[in-house]
Tab-separated table of C-alpha atoms in Angstrom:
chain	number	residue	atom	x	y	z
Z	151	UNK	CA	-16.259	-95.502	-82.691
Z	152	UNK	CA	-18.188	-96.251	-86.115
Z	153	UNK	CA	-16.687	-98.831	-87.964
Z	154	UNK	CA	-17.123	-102.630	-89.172
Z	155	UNK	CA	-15.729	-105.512	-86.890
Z	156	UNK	CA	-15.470	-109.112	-88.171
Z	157	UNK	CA	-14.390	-111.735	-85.615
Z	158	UNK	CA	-12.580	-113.911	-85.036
Z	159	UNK	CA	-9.345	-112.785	-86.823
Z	160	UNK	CA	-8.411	-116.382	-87.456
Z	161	UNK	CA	-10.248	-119.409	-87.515
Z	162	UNK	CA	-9.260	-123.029	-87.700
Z	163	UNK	CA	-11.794	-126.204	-89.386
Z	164	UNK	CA	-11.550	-129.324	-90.714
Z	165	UNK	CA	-12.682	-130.456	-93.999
Z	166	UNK	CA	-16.499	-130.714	-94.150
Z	167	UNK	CA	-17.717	-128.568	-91.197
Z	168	UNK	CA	-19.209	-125.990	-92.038
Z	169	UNK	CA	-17.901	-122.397	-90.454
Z	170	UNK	CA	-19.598	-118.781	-90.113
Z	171	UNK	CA	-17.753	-115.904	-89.853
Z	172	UNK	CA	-19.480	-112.661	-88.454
Z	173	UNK	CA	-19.323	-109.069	-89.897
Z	174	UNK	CA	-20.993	-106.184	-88.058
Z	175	UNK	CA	-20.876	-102.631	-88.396
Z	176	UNK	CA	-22.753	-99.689	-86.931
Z	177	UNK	CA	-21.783	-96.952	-89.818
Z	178	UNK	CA	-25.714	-97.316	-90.470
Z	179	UNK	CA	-24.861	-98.735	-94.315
Z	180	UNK	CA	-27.491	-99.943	-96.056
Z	181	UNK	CA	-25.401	-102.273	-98.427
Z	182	UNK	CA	-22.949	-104.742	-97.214
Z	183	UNK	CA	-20.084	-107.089	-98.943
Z	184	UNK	CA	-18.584	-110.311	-98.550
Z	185	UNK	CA	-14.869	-110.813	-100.702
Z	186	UNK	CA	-12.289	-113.525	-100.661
Z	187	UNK	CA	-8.582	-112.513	-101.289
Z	188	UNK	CA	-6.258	-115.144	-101.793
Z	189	UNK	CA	-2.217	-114.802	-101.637
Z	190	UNK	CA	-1.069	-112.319	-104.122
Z	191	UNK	CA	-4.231	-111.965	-105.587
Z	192	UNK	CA	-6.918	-109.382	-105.723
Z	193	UNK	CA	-10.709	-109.210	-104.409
Z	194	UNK	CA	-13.388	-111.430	-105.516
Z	195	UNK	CA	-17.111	-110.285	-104.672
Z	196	UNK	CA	-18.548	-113.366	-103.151
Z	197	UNK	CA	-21.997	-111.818	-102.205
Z	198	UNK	CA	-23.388	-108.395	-101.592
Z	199	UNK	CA	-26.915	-106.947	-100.063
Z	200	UNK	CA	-28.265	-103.757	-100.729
Z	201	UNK	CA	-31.185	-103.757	-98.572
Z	202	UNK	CA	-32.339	-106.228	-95.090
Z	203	UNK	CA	-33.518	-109.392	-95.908
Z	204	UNK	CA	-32.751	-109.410	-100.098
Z	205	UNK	CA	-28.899	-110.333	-101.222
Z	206	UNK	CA	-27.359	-110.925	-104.334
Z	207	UNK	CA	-24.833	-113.772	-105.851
Z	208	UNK	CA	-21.576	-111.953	-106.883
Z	209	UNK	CA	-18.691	-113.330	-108.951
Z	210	UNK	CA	-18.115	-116.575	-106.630
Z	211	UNK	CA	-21.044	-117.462	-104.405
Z	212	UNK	CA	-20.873	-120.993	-105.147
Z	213	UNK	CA	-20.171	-122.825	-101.446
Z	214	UNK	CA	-20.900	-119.919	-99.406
Z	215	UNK	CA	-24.122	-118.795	-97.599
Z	216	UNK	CA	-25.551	-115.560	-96.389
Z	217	UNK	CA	-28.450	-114.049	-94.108
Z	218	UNK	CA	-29.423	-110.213	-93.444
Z	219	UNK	CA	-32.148	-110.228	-91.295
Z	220	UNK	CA	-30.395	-106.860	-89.532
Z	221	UNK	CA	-29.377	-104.023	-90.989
Z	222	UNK	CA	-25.891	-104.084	-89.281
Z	223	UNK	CA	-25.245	-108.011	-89.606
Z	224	UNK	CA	-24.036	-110.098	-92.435
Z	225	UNK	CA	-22.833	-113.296	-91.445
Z	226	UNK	CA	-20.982	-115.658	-94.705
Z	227	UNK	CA	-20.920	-118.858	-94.355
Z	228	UNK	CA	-18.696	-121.262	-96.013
Z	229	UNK	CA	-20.011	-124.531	-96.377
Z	230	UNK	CA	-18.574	-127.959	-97.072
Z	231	UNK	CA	-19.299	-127.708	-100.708
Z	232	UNK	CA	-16.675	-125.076	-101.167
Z	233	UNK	CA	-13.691	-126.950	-102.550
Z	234	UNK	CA	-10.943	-124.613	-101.587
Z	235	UNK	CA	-12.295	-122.643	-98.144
Z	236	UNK	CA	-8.734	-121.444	-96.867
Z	237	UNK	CA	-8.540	-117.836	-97.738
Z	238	UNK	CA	-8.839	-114.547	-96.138
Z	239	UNK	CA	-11.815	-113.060	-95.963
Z	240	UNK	CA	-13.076	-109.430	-96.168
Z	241	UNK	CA	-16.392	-107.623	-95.216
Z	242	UNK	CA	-17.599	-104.172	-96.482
Z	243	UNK	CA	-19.979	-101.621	-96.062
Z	244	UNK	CA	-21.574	-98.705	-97.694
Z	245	UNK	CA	-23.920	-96.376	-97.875
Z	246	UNK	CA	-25.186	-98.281	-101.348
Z	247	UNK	CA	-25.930	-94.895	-103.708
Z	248	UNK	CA	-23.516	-94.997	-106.436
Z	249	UNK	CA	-19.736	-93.326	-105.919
Z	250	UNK	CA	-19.891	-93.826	-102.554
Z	251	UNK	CA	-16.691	-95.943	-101.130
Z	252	UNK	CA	-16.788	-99.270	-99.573
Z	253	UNK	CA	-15.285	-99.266	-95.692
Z	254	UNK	CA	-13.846	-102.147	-94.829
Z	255	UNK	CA	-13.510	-104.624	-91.696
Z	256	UNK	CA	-9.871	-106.462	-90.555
Z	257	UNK	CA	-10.430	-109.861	-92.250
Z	258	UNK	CA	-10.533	-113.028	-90.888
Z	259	UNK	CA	-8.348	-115.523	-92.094
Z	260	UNK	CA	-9.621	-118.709	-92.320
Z	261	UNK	CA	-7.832	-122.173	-91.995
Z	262	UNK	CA	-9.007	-125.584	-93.147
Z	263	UNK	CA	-7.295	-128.834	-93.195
U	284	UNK	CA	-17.847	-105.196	-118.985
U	285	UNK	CA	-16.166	-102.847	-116.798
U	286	UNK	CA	-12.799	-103.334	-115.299
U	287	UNK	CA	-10.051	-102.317	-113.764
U	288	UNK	CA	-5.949	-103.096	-115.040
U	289	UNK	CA	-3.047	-102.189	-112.516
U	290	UNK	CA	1.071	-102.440	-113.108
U	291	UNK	CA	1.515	-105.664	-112.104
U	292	UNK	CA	4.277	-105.463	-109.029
U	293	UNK	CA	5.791	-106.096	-107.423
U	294	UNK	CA	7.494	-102.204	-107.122
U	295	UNK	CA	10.653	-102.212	-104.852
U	296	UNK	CA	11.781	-98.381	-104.304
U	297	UNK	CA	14.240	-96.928	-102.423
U	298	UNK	CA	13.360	-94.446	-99.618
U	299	UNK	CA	12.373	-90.870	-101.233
U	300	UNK	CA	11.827	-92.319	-104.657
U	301	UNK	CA	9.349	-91.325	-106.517
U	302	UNK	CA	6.383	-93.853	-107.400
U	303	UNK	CA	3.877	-94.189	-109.676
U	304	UNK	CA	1.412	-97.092	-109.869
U	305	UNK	CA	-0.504	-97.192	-113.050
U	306	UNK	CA	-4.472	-98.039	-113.348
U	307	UNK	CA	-6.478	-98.379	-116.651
U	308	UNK	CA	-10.044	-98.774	-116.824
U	309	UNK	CA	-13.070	-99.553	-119.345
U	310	UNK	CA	-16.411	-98.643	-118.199
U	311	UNK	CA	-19.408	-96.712	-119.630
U	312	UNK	CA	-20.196	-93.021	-118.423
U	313	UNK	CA	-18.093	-91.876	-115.709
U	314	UNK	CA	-17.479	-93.731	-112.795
U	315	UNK	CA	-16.248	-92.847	-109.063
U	316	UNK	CA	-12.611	-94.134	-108.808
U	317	UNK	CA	-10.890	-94.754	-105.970
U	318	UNK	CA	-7.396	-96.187	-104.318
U	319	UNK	CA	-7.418	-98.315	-101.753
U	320	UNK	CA	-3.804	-99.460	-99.543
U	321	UNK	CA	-4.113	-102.613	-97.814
U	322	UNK	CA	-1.092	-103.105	-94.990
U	323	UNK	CA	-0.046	-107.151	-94.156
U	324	UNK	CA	-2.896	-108.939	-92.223
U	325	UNK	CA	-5.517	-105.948	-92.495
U	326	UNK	CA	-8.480	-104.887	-94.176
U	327	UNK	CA	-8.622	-102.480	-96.757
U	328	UNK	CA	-8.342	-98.423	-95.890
U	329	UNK	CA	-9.600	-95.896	-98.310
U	330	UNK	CA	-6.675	-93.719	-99.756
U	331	UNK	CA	-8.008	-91.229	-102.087
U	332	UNK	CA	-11.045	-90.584	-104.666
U	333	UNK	CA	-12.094	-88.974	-107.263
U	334	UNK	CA	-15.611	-88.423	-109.017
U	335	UNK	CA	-15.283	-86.994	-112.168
U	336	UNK	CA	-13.031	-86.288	-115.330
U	337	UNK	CA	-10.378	-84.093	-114.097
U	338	UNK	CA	-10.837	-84.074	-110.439
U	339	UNK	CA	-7.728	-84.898	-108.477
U	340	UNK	CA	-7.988	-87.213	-105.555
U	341	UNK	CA	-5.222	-86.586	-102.729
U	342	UNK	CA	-4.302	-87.783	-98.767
U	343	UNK	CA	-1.109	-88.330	-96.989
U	344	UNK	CA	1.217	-87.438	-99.695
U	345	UNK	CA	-0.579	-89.408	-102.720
U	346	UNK	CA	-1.866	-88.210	-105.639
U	347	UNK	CA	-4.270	-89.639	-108.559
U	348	UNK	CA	-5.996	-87.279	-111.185
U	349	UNK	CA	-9.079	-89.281	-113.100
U	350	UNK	CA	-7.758	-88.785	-117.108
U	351	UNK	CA	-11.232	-89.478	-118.814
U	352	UNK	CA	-9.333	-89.134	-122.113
U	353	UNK	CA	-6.956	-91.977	-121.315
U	354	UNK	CA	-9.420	-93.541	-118.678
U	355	UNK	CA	-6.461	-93.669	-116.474
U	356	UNK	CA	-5.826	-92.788	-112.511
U	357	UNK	CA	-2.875	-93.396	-111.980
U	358	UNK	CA	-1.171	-92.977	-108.289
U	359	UNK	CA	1.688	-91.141	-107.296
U	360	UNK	CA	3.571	-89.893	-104.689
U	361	UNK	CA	6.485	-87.749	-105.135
U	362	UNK	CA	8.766	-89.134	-102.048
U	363	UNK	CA	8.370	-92.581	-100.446
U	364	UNK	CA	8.556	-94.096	-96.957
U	365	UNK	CA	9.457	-97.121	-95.614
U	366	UNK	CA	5.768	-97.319	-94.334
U	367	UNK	CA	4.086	-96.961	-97.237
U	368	UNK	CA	5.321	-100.572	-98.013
U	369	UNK	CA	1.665	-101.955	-99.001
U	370	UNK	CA	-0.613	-103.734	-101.715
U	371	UNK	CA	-2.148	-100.809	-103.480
U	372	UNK	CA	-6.007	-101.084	-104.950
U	373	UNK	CA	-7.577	-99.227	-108.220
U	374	UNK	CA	-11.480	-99.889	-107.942
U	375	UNK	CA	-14.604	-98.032	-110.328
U	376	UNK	CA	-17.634	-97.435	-108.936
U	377	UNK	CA	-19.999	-98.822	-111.988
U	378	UNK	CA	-22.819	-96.614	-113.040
U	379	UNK	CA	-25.851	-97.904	-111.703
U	380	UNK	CA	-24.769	-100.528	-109.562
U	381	UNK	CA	-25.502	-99.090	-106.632
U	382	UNK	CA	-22.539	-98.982	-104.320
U	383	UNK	CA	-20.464	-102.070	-106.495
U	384	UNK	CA	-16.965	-101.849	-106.557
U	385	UNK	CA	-14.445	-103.464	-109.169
U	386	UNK	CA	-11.208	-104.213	-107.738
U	387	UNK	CA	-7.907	-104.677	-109.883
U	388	UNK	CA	-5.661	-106.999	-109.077
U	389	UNK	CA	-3.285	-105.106	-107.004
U	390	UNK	CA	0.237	-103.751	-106.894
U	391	UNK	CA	2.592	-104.613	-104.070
U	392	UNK	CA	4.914	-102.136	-103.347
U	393	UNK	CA	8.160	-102.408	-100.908
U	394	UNK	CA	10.236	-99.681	-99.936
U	395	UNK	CA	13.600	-100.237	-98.450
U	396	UNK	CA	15.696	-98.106	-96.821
């Protein structure tokens, strides 16, 4: 089955460790997307890649961290810096041309106290 | 810039109602548009599309037609379920963005029996 898979669903961390969450899909995408949804609210673009190994700051990058040195791999992480980590997070893909829709993984909802 | 302005829920319907969910937008050209459900705990699933003035997107019983004149898409369906209780998503696809999506803010609905 084709499809995007982010793992784990939930993750636990203290304040000031640092925590990676995976996305991977095999829909052959060239673009991928990292959001954060928080209760009641709607998506923010955190960052985005259109291509392997280039990536782009969206609307809230500040704390977070990525890598795309695969085509089907986009690992966020969210570093220490980010004041307010606990949200749940969403990963995308798409084919990238314009009009196409974005596919989305389960989310992983991440914890920290 | 472009954006995206939903109802603001959240909608509580009785079982068979009928529902409509407005969406606004401002954006230059003509964008893709798109709706998007999102059930407790889960990613987002693609519910319908449409890609140009006049085209009406449909699946499972929903309905949106893109209204260039009003730049509205506005979703309906004419007989609700109890399992269509969901946070519904308007996004634009902007021109030349590649595959960039803007997300409103999202409408909860909740239909009761």
């Amino acid at each position: 089955d084709g499809g995007i898979t982010q793992s784990p669903k939930y993750l636990f961390r203290k304040e000031g460790q640092n925590v990676t969450l995976s996305c991977e899909q095999n829909l052959n995408h060239d673009a991928m997307y990292w959001y954060r949804q928080d209760p009641g609210q709607g998506l923010r673009l955190i960052y985005y890649s259109q291509i392997v190994n280039d990536f782009q700051k969206g609307d809230i990058a500040e704390g977070y961290s990525v890598s795309r040195e695969k085509k089907e791999s986009f690992p966020l992480t969210v570093t220490s810096a980010q004041k307010n980590p606990t949200a749940f997070y969403l990963c995308a893909s798409s084919p990238r041309r314009a009009g196409d829709e974005q596919y989305f993984g389960p989310g992983t909802r991440l914890t920290v106290t | 810039g472009d954006s995206v302005t939903q109802m603001e829920g959240p909608v509580t319907l009785s079982e068979e109602a009928f529902l409509t969910i407005n969406c606004t937008y401002t954006a230059t050209g003509y964008p893709s548009l798109f709706w998007y459900v999102q059930y407790p705990g889960e990613g987002l699933q693609l519910l319908l599309k449409a890609t140009k003035a006049d085209d009406k997107g449909s699946n499972k019983g929903f309905e949106a037609t893109y209204r260039k004149e009003t730049t509205s898409f506005h979703l309906e369906k004419g007989s609700v379920q109890v399992s269509d209780s969901a946070v519904y998503f308007c996004a634009l696809s902007p021109l030349g963005q590649g595959g960039k999506l803007i997300f409103g803010q999202g409408t909860e609905l909740s239909v009761k029996p």
